[in-house]
Amino acid sequence: MKHGWRIESIGAVANIVSGGTPKSRVAEYWNGGVPWITPKDMGKLRDERVRRTSRTLSEVGIANSSAKLVPANSVILSTRAPIGHLAINEIPMSFNQGCRGLIPSERLDSRYLFYFLRANVNLLNELGTGATFRELSKTALESVEIPIPPVPEQQRIVAILDEAFAGINAAIANTKRNLVNARELFESYLNDVFTQKGDGWSEKRLREICDRITDGTHQTPKYYDNGFIFLSSKNVKEGVIDWDNIRYIDEVQHVNMQRRLAPRINDILLRKNGAGYGKAAIVDKDVIFDVYVSLAVLRPLEFILPRYLLHFINSPFAMQQFNSRIKGTGVPNLHLEEIQAVIVAFPDDVKEQQRIIDGLDAFNTEFQLLEAVYQKKLGALAELKQSILQKAFSGELTREEVAA
């Protein structure tokens, strides 16, 4: 520890305030002039500073609940669902019981505290307790030890971190933009392929080019530690089946399910519902398995190559059709009749289908390699942030080290 630095508990250098929620049925408690933030709101923040919130309280609501008001430049920390979202409030603010406010004493710079908590999110999570969801108690948070240099040194560290993180964040934003551009290029290529019209091409609905389109069992199965493989929508990524994170059912359930549907190699598995609806993967293993109702199984006829159909379903042209068939505002769900009605454009010649498959596979391989490079760079930048933070709170941080 550097000369002049001390180790203190957070509770000794900051006042920690717990949050609360007024009764929702009392209208006069709400829509006043006091910003009120929740962990969910904090997860959506694009900046570490916050001024506006989606909901507000009245002074009466504050007075008649456990909600508290913290002054500007406090640090607000989500302490459950999840532990670790952070923000600095630019104006006086309140929050619900999923957060705690840390009001720094005159010995502690608020942004120094913010960066310290960011550097120790893993520790904060380890200190959380609870079976259903982990929560960081006020007592546990107060007991966390923080190195306290003189305030001018804290401000020097913050200035270096601000400068370093501005550069890193710019690099992250640029990398994410490149990743989006690469994905858009691939999707544009897909769209160009599947919106072709002309001689030698046909358009038919999925029900006209598939031997069958059906979904898995509508009964929630009983799971076992081993047995017969059982897949759900969680096992279908874009173009790939996750065979590693599977569940198992017993023989009795398996036999009953196989009477109705026996998926096989080269079938297409299509996600029917949830956030990833409309995405598909091909059965690439000759194994026996069963599926849940969240998956539709498509078995193309002999004049449609399975991988051609797979690429088509994962194209923007197909997704536009799926999106147009989703109704309501709840969990997205594609019904079988809506899937069956999707229009597919395809060349009549299977050799031309194969040529398209080869081109798309090659393009996809290049895209995945590029995506891996960008993801690796994002990981390296995140590690760099953490490395700089660790040096900052051990007294090793200098501008020269950051520049290097």
Short mmCIF file of C-alpha atoms in Angstrom, two decimals:
data_model
loop_
_atom_site.label_atom_id
_atom_site.label_comp_id
_atom_site.label_asym_id
_atom_site.label_seq_id
_atom_site.Cartn_x
_atom_site.Cartn_y
_atom_site.Cartn_z
CA MET A 1 0.00 0.00 0.00
CA LYS A 2 1.37 3.42 -0.99
CA HIS A 3 2.37 5.96 1.64
CA GLY A 4 -0.59 8.07 2.72
CA TRP A 5 -3.17 5.45 1.74
CA ARG A 6 -5.45 3.82 4.31
CA ILE A 7 -7.75 0.82 4.20
CA GLU A 8 -11.26 1.63 5.41
CA SER A 9 -14.60 -0.12 5.31
CA ILE A 10 -17.07 1.46 2.91
CA GLY A 11 -19.41 1.99 5.85
CA ALA A 12 -16.77 4.23 7.48
CA VAL A 13 -16.45 6.57 4.49
CA ALA A 14 -19.97 6.54 3.02
CA ASN A 15 -23.52 6.56 4.33
CA ILE A 16 -25.43 3.66 2.78
CA VAL A 17 -29.16 4.17 2.22
CA SER A 18 -31.66 1.45 1.30
CA GLY A 19 -34.50 2.01 -1.13
CA GLY A 20 -38.22 1.33 -1.21
CA THR A 21 -41.42 1.39 -3.24
CA PRO A 22 -44.56 3.34 -2.32
CA LYS A 23 -47.94 1.63 -2.66
CA SER A 24 -48.71 1.49 -6.37
CA ARG A 25 -52.47 1.90 -5.87
CA VAL A 26 -52.09 5.30 -4.22
CA ALA A 27 -51.98 7.70 -7.16
CA GLU A 28 -50.76 10.69 -5.16
CA TYR A 29 -47.54 8.84 -4.32
CA TRP A 30 -46.50 8.77 -7.98
CA ASN A 31 -45.74 11.01 -10.97
CA GLY A 32 -44.20 13.79 -8.92
CA GLY A 33 -40.86 15.49 -9.31
CA VAL A 34 -38.60 12.91 -7.67
CA PRO A 35 -36.80 10.52 -10.06
CA TRP A 36 -37.09 6.86 -8.96
CA ILE A 37 -34.83 4.19 -10.43
CA THR A 38 -34.80 0.37 -10.34
CA PRO A 39 -32.18 -2.27 -11.25
CA LYS A 40 -34.06 -2.88 -14.49
CA ASP A 41 -33.78 0.81 -15.39
CA MET A 42 -30.09 0.82 -14.50
CA GLY A 43 -29.43 -2.10 -16.83
CA LYS A 44 -30.64 0.05 -19.73
CA LEU A 45 -28.43 3.05 -19.00
CA ARG A 46 -25.97 3.99 -21.73
CA ASP A 47 -24.05 6.34 -19.49
CA GLU A 48 -22.80 6.09 -15.93
CA ARG A 49 -24.61 9.32 -15.02
CA VAL A 50 -28.37 9.44 -14.68
CA ARG A 51 -30.78 12.36 -14.51
CA ARG A 52 -34.10 11.09 -15.87
CA THR A 53 -35.99 7.94 -14.92
CA SER A 54 -39.06 6.28 -16.41
CA ARG A 55 -41.04 6.67 -13.17
CA THR A 56 -41.13 9.41 -10.56
CA LEU A 57 -42.40 9.77 -6.99
CA SER A 58 -44.05 12.64 -5.20
CA GLU A 59 -42.80 14.09 -1.92
CA VAL A 60 -45.85 12.47 -0.32
CA GLY A 61 -44.79 9.11 -1.76
CA ILE A 62 -41.32 9.51 -0.27
CA ALA A 63 -42.77 10.46 3.12
CA ASN A 64 -45.13 7.48 3.21
CA SER A 65 -42.75 4.71 2.16
CA SER A 66 -39.30 3.31 2.83
CA ALA A 67 -37.99 5.08 -0.29
CA LYS A 68 -35.24 7.58 0.48
CA LEU A 69 -33.83 10.57 -1.35
CA VAL A 70 -30.06 10.73 -1.89
CA PRO A 71 -28.26 13.94 -2.90
CA ALA A 72 -26.72 14.52 -6.31
CA ASN A 73 -23.37 12.80 -6.92
CA SER A 74 -24.21 9.80 -4.79
CA VAL A 75 -23.44 6.35 -6.15
CA ILE A 76 -26.45 4.09 -6.73
CA LEU A 77 -25.76 0.35 -6.77
CA SER A 78 -28.21 -2.42 -7.67
CA THR A 79 -27.96 -5.00 -4.90
CA ARG A 80 -30.25 -7.67 -6.35
CA ALA A 81 -31.57 -8.83 -9.71
CA PRO A 82 -28.71 -8.29 -10.48
CA ILE A 83 -25.97 -7.19 -8.12
CA GLY A 84 -23.63 -4.69 -9.75
CA HIS A 85 -25.41 -2.12 -11.92
CA LEU A 86 -23.94 1.30 -11.09
CA ALA A 87 -24.86 4.94 -11.68
CA ILE A 88 -24.07 8.40 -10.36
CA ASN A 89 -27.17 10.58 -10.00
CA GLU A 90 -26.84 14.12 -11.32
CA ILE A 91 -29.84 15.34 -9.29
CA PRO A 92 -31.43 14.16 -6.02
CA MET A 93 -32.93 10.73 -6.65
CA SER A 94 -34.75 7.80 -5.05
CA PHE A 95 -34.76 4.11 -5.88
CA ASN A 96 -36.53 0.87 -5.06
CA GLN A 97 -35.53 -1.86 -2.61
CA GLY A 98 -33.36 -3.51 -5.26
CA CYS A 99 -30.82 -0.69 -4.92
CA ARG A 100 -28.76 1.05 -2.29
CA GLY A 101 -27.44 4.59 -2.39
CA LEU A 102 -23.92 5.39 -1.20
CA ILE A 103 -23.44 8.98 -0.05
CA PRO A 104 -19.68 9.64 0.11
CA SER A 105 -18.17 11.55 3.01
CA GLU A 106 -15.80 14.47 2.42
CA ARG A 107 -12.93 11.94 2.44
CA LEU A 108 -14.25 10.07 -0.59
CA ASP A 109 -14.68 11.24 -4.19
CA SER A 110 -17.92 9.85 -5.65
CA ARG A 111 -16.34 8.85 -8.96
CA TYR A 112 -13.47 7.14 -7.15
CA LEU A 113 -16.08 5.13 -5.24
CA PHE A 114 -17.93 4.41 -8.49
CA TYR A 115 -14.80 3.03 -10.15
CA PHE A 116 -13.90 1.01 -7.05
CA LEU A 117 -17.31 -0.68 -7.02
CA ARG A 118 -17.07 -1.35 -10.76
CA ALA A 119 -13.69 -3.00 -10.22
CA ASN A 120 -15.17 -5.25 -7.52
CA VAL A 121 -18.50 -6.37 -8.98
CA ASN A 122 -17.42 -10.02 -8.71
CA LEU A 123 -16.65 -9.58 -5.02
CA LEU A 124 -20.02 -7.91 -4.44
CA ASN A 125 -21.75 -10.86 -6.07
CA GLU A 126 -19.80 -13.31 -3.91
CA LEU A 127 -21.01 -11.45 -0.82
CA GLY A 128 -24.63 -11.78 -1.93
CA THR A 129 -26.88 -14.33 -0.23
CA GLY A 130 -30.24 -15.92 -0.98
CA ALA A 131 -31.67 -19.05 -2.57
CA THR A 132 -34.14 -17.61 -5.10
CA PHE A 133 -31.96 -14.64 -6.06
CA ARG A 134 -28.81 -13.28 -4.51
CA GLU A 135 -28.96 -10.00 -2.61
CA LEU A 136 -26.14 -7.88 -1.22
CA SER A 137 -27.13 -6.77 2.28
CA LYS A 138 -26.41 -3.34 3.67
CA THR A 139 -24.18 -4.91 6.34
CA ALA A 140 -22.14 -6.84 3.78
CA LEU A 141 -21.71 -3.75 1.61
CA GLU A 142 -20.63 -1.65 4.60
CA SER A 143 -17.97 -4.22 5.47
CA VAL A 144 -16.24 -4.13 2.07
CA GLU A 145 -12.75 -2.67 2.42
CA ILE A 146 -11.69 0.19 0.15
CA PRO A 147 -8.23 1.82 -0.18
CA ILE A 148 -8.48 5.52 0.65
CA PRO A 149 -5.71 7.80 -0.65
CA PRO A 150 -5.90 11.57 -0.08
CA VAL A 151 -8.73 13.18 -2.06
CA PRO A 152 -6.37 14.90 -4.57
CA GLU A 153 -4.86 11.47 -5.32
CA GLN A 154 -8.37 10.02 -5.73
CA GLN A 155 -9.16 12.76 -8.24
CA ARG A 156 -5.89 12.14 -10.10
CA ILE A 157 -6.76 8.44 -10.38
CA VAL A 158 -10.28 9.28 -11.58
CA ALA A 159 -8.89 11.63 -14.24
CA ILE A 160 -6.57 8.91 -15.56
CA LEU A 161 -9.39 6.34 -15.54
CA ASP A 162 -11.74 8.72 -17.33
CA GLU A 163 -9.17 9.30 -20.06
CA ALA A 164 -8.29 5.61 -20.39
CA PHE A 165 -11.89 4.43 -20.40
CA ALA A 166 -12.89 7.05 -22.97
CA GLY A 167 -10.33 5.56 -25.35
CA ILE A 168 -11.30 1.98 -24.54
CA ASN A 169 -15.01 2.73 -24.87
CA ALA A 170 -14.38 4.33 -28.26
CA ALA A 171 -12.52 1.18 -29.35
CA ILE A 172 -15.36 -1.00 -28.04
CA ALA A 173 -17.98 1.08 -29.86
CA ASN A 174 -15.97 0.91 -33.08
CA THR A 175 -15.55 -2.87 -32.76
CA LYS A 176 -19.27 -3.35 -32.09
CA ARG A 177 -20.06 -1.18 -35.10
CA ASN A 178 -17.77 -3.31 -37.26
CA LEU A 179 -19.50 -6.42 -35.94
CA VAL A 180 -22.92 -5.00 -36.81
CA ASN A 181 -21.69 -3.98 -40.27
CA ALA A 182 -20.33 -7.48 -40.91
CA ARG A 183 -23.63 -9.06 -39.83
CA GLU A 184 -25.63 -6.63 -41.98
CA LEU A 185 -23.41 -7.44 -44.97
CA PHE A 186 -24.06 -11.16 -44.51
CA GLU A 187 -27.81 -10.62 -44.09
CA SER A 188 -27.88 -8.37 -47.15
CA TYR A 189 -26.17 -11.11 -49.15
CA LEU A 190 -28.73 -13.63 -47.89
CA ASN A 191 -31.59 -11.33 -48.80
CA ASP A 192 -30.23 -10.76 -52.31
CA VAL A 193 -30.03 -14.51 -52.89
CA PHE A 194 -33.55 -15.34 -51.74
CA THR A 195 -35.41 -12.47 -53.36
CA GLN A 196 -34.31 -13.45 -56.87
CA LYS A 197 -37.04 -13.90 -59.44
CA GLY A 198 -36.92 -15.11 -63.01
CA ASP A 199 -36.64 -18.16 -65.21
CA GLY A 200 -35.86 -21.37 -63.41
CA TRP A 201 -37.13 -20.11 -60.04
CA SER A 202 -40.35 -21.01 -58.26
CA GLU A 203 -42.24 -19.70 -55.25
CA LYS A 204 -44.20 -22.04 -53.03
CA ARG A 205 -45.44 -22.07 -49.47
CA LEU A 206 -43.59 -24.16 -46.92
CA ARG A 207 -46.48 -26.62 -46.70
CA GLU A 208 -46.06 -27.31 -50.44
CA ILE A 209 -42.36 -28.14 -50.25
CA CYS A 210 -42.28 -30.14 -47.01
CA ASP A 211 -43.36 -33.69 -46.39
CA ARG A 212 -44.44 -32.63 -42.93
CA ILE A 213 -44.40 -29.63 -40.63
CA THR A 214 -45.29 -30.37 -37.05
CA ASP A 215 -44.19 -29.52 -33.53
CA GLY A 216 -43.04 -31.49 -30.52
CA THR A 217 -44.95 -32.73 -27.51
CA HIS A 218 -47.33 -30.29 -25.86
CA GLN A 219 -46.83 -31.99 -22.49
CA THR A 220 -44.05 -30.86 -20.17
CA PRO A 221 -41.94 -33.99 -19.70
CA LYS A 222 -40.38 -35.35 -16.57
CA TYR A 223 -36.61 -35.05 -16.85
CA TYR A 224 -33.93 -37.53 -15.79
CA ASP A 225 -30.15 -37.49 -15.41
CA ASN A 226 -29.81 -39.75 -18.45
CA GLY A 227 -31.97 -41.50 -21.00
CA PHE A 228 -33.27 -40.28 -24.36
CA ILE A 229 -32.23 -36.87 -25.71
CA PHE A 230 -34.89 -34.17 -25.47
CA LEU A 231 -34.46 -30.84 -27.27
CA SER A 232 -36.29 -27.53 -26.89
CA SER A 233 -35.96 -24.10 -28.47
CA LYS A 234 -33.04 -23.39 -26.11
CA ASN A 235 -31.00 -25.95 -28.04
CA VAL A 236 -31.44 -24.21 -31.40
CA LYS A 237 -29.10 -21.37 -32.22
CA GLU A 238 -28.93 -19.73 -35.66
CA GLY A 239 -27.97 -22.60 -37.92
CA VAL A 240 -26.61 -24.80 -35.13
CA ILE A 241 -28.01 -27.31 -32.64
CA ASP A 242 -26.50 -27.19 -29.16
CA TRP A 243 -25.96 -30.86 -28.36
CA ASP A 244 -23.96 -30.11 -25.22
CA ASN A 245 -26.68 -28.66 -22.99
CA ILE A 246 -29.41 -31.24 -23.45
CA ARG A 247 -32.01 -32.80 -21.17
CA TYR A 248 -33.15 -36.39 -20.96
CA ILE A 249 -36.45 -38.26 -20.69
CA ASP A 250 -37.21 -41.89 -19.91
CA GLU A 251 -38.19 -44.65 -22.35
CA VAL A 252 -41.94 -44.51 -21.67
CA GLN A 253 -42.17 -40.82 -22.60
CA HIS A 254 -39.81 -41.33 -25.54
CA VAL A 255 -41.89 -44.15 -27.05
CA ASN A 256 -45.09 -42.10 -26.77
CA MET A 257 -43.47 -39.08 -28.42
CA GLN A 258 -41.94 -41.12 -31.24
CA ARG A 259 -45.40 -42.40 -32.23
CA ARG A 260 -46.34 -38.83 -33.08
CA LEU A 261 -43.01 -37.45 -34.33
CA ALA A 262 -39.62 -39.06 -34.93
CA PRO A 263 -37.12 -36.38 -35.99
CA ARG A 264 -34.25 -37.54 -38.16
CA ILE A 265 -31.05 -36.34 -39.79
CA ASN A 266 -31.47 -33.41 -42.24
CA ASP A 267 -34.77 -32.32 -40.69
CA ILE A 268 -34.99 -28.59 -39.95
CA LEU A 269 -35.71 -27.53 -36.35
CA LEU A 270 -37.42 -24.12 -36.18
CA ARG A 271 -37.87 -22.07 -33.02
CA LYS A 272 -41.56 -21.25 -32.67
CA ASN A 273 -41.52 -18.85 -29.76
CA GLY A 274 -39.54 -16.60 -27.48
CA ALA A 275 -36.86 -14.07 -28.32
CA GLY A 276 -35.23 -16.31 -30.94
CA TYR A 277 -38.40 -17.27 -32.82
CA GLY A 278 -37.95 -17.93 -36.52
CA LYS A 279 -34.36 -19.15 -36.23
CA ALA A 280 -33.58 -22.64 -37.46
CA ALA A 281 -30.91 -25.34 -37.39
CA ILE A 282 -30.43 -28.58 -39.31
CA VAL A 283 -30.24 -31.98 -37.63
CA ASP A 284 -26.61 -32.78 -38.33
CA LYS A 285 -26.35 -36.02 -36.34
CA ASP A 286 -27.93 -39.40 -36.96
CA VAL A 287 -29.23 -39.75 -33.41
CA ILE A 288 -32.58 -40.54 -31.84
CA PHE A 289 -34.18 -37.67 -29.96
CA ASP A 290 -37.48 -35.97 -29.16
CA VAL A 291 -38.57 -32.34 -29.17
CA TYR A 292 -40.75 -29.97 -27.19
CA VAL A 293 -43.67 -27.91 -28.54
CA SER A 294 -41.36 -24.86 -28.76
CA LEU A 295 -39.77 -26.46 -31.85
CA ALA A 296 -41.31 -27.15 -35.23
CA VAL A 297 -39.84 -29.95 -37.34
CA LEU A 298 -39.73 -29.39 -41.11
CA ARG A 299 -38.92 -32.24 -43.48
CA PRO A 300 -38.36 -30.92 -47.03
CA LEU A 301 -39.42 -32.91 -50.09
CA GLU A 302 -36.80 -34.33 -52.45
CA PHE A 303 -36.74 -31.29 -54.77
CA ILE A 304 -35.60 -28.96 -51.93
CA LEU A 305 -32.15 -29.50 -50.46
CA PRO A 306 -32.30 -29.31 -46.63
CA ARG A 307 -29.41 -26.86 -46.31
CA TYR A 308 -30.98 -24.60 -48.91
CA LEU A 309 -34.16 -24.48 -46.84
CA LEU A 310 -32.10 -23.86 -43.70
CA HIS A 311 -30.37 -20.85 -45.24
CA PHE A 312 -33.69 -19.54 -46.51
CA ILE A 313 -35.40 -19.76 -43.11
CA ASN A 314 -32.50 -17.91 -41.49
CA SER A 315 -32.64 -15.13 -44.10
CA PRO A 316 -34.11 -11.64 -43.53
CA PHE A 317 -36.70 -12.41 -46.25
CA ALA A 318 -38.11 -15.29 -44.18
CA MET A 319 -37.86 -13.31 -40.93
CA GLN A 320 -39.94 -10.51 -42.45
CA GLN A 321 -42.68 -13.04 -43.09
CA PHE A 322 -42.44 -14.49 -39.58
CA ASN A 323 -42.58 -11.00 -38.07
CA SER A 324 -45.71 -10.15 -40.05
CA ARG A 325 -47.44 -13.21 -38.59
CA ILE A 326 -46.66 -12.48 -34.94
CA LYS A 327 -49.70 -11.04 -33.17
CA GLY A 328 -50.12 -9.47 -29.76
CA THR A 329 -47.63 -8.03 -27.31
CA GLY A 330 -46.86 -11.06 -25.13
CA VAL A 331 -44.28 -13.77 -25.74
CA PRO A 332 -43.87 -14.11 -29.54
CA ASN A 333 -45.31 -17.38 -30.82
CA LEU A 334 -45.52 -18.82 -34.34
CA HIS A 335 -48.39 -21.25 -34.91
CA LEU A 336 -47.91 -24.15 -37.30
CA GLU A 337 -50.38 -22.77 -39.84
CA GLU A 338 -48.43 -19.49 -39.91
CA ILE A 339 -45.17 -21.34 -40.49
CA GLN A 340 -46.76 -23.45 -43.23
CA ALA A 341 -47.90 -20.30 -45.06
CA VAL A 342 -44.41 -18.79 -45.44
CA ILE A 343 -43.44 -18.31 -49.10
CA VAL A 344 -40.12 -19.82 -50.22
CA ALA A 345 -38.27 -18.80 -53.39
CA PHE A 346 -36.01 -21.48 -54.82
CA PRO A 347 -34.31 -22.54 -58.08
CA ASP A 348 -35.97 -25.57 -59.65
CA ASP A 349 -32.58 -27.13 -60.41
CA VAL A 350 -31.13 -28.77 -57.29
CA LYS A 351 -27.65 -28.24 -58.73
CA GLU A 352 -28.30 -24.50 -58.61
CA GLN A 353 -29.55 -24.91 -55.05
CA GLN A 354 -26.27 -26.65 -54.20
CA ARG A 355 -24.27 -23.86 -55.85
CA ILE A 356 -26.11 -21.33 -53.66
CA ILE A 357 -25.53 -23.48 -50.58
CA ASP A 358 -21.79 -23.66 -51.30
CA GLY A 359 -21.59 -19.89 -51.74
CA LEU A 360 -23.56 -19.18 -48.57
CA ASP A 361 -21.54 -21.69 -46.55
CA ALA A 362 -18.30 -20.08 -47.70
CA PHE A 363 -19.62 -16.59 -46.97
CA ASN A 364 -20.86 -17.73 -43.56
CA THR A 365 -17.47 -19.26 -42.71
CA GLU A 366 -15.74 -15.97 -43.49
CA PHE A 367 -18.33 -14.06 -41.44
CA GLN A 368 -17.89 -16.36 -38.44
CA LEU A 369 -14.11 -15.97 -38.59
CA LEU A 370 -14.50 -12.19 -38.70
CA GLU A 371 -17.04 -12.28 -35.88
CA ALA A 372 -14.64 -14.36 -33.76
CA VAL A 373 -11.90 -11.75 -34.30
CA TYR A 374 -14.20 -8.93 -33.19
CA GLN A 375 -15.50 -10.89 -30.18
CA LYS A 376 -11.92 -11.66 -29.14
CA LYS A 377 -11.06 -7.97 -29.40
CA LEU A 378 -14.09 -7.06 -27.25
CA GLY A 379 -12.95 -9.58 -24.65
CA ALA A 380 -9.42 -8.16 -24.67
CA LEU A 381 -10.75 -4.62 -24.21
CA ALA A 382 -12.91 -5.73 -21.28
CA GLU A 383 -9.87 -7.40 -19.69
CA LEU A 384 -7.84 -4.23 -20.24
CA LYS A 385 -10.47 -2.23 -18.36
CA GLN A 386 -10.32 -4.62 -15.44
CA SER A 387 -6.52 -4.62 -15.42
CA ILE A 388 -6.41 -0.82 -15.31
CA LEU A 389 -8.96 -0.76 -12.48
CA GLN A 390 -6.94 -3.25 -10.43
CA LYS A 391 -3.81 -1.11 -10.83
CA ALA A 392 -5.75 2.01 -9.87
CA PHE A 393 -6.73 0.65 -6.47
CA SER A 394 -3.34 -0.82 -5.66
CA GLY A 395 -1.58 2.50 -6.21
CA GLU A 396 0.20 1.40 -9.40
CA LEU A 397 -1.66 3.51 -11.96
CA THR A 398 0.18 6.16 -13.96
CA ARG A 399 -0.64 7.90 -17.22
CA GLU A 400 2.46 6.33 -18.75
CA GLU A 401 1.24 2.81 -17.94
CA VAL A 402 -2.18 3.51 -19.42
CA ALA A 403 -0.65 4.99 -22.56
CA ALA A 404 1.54 1.93 -22.94
#
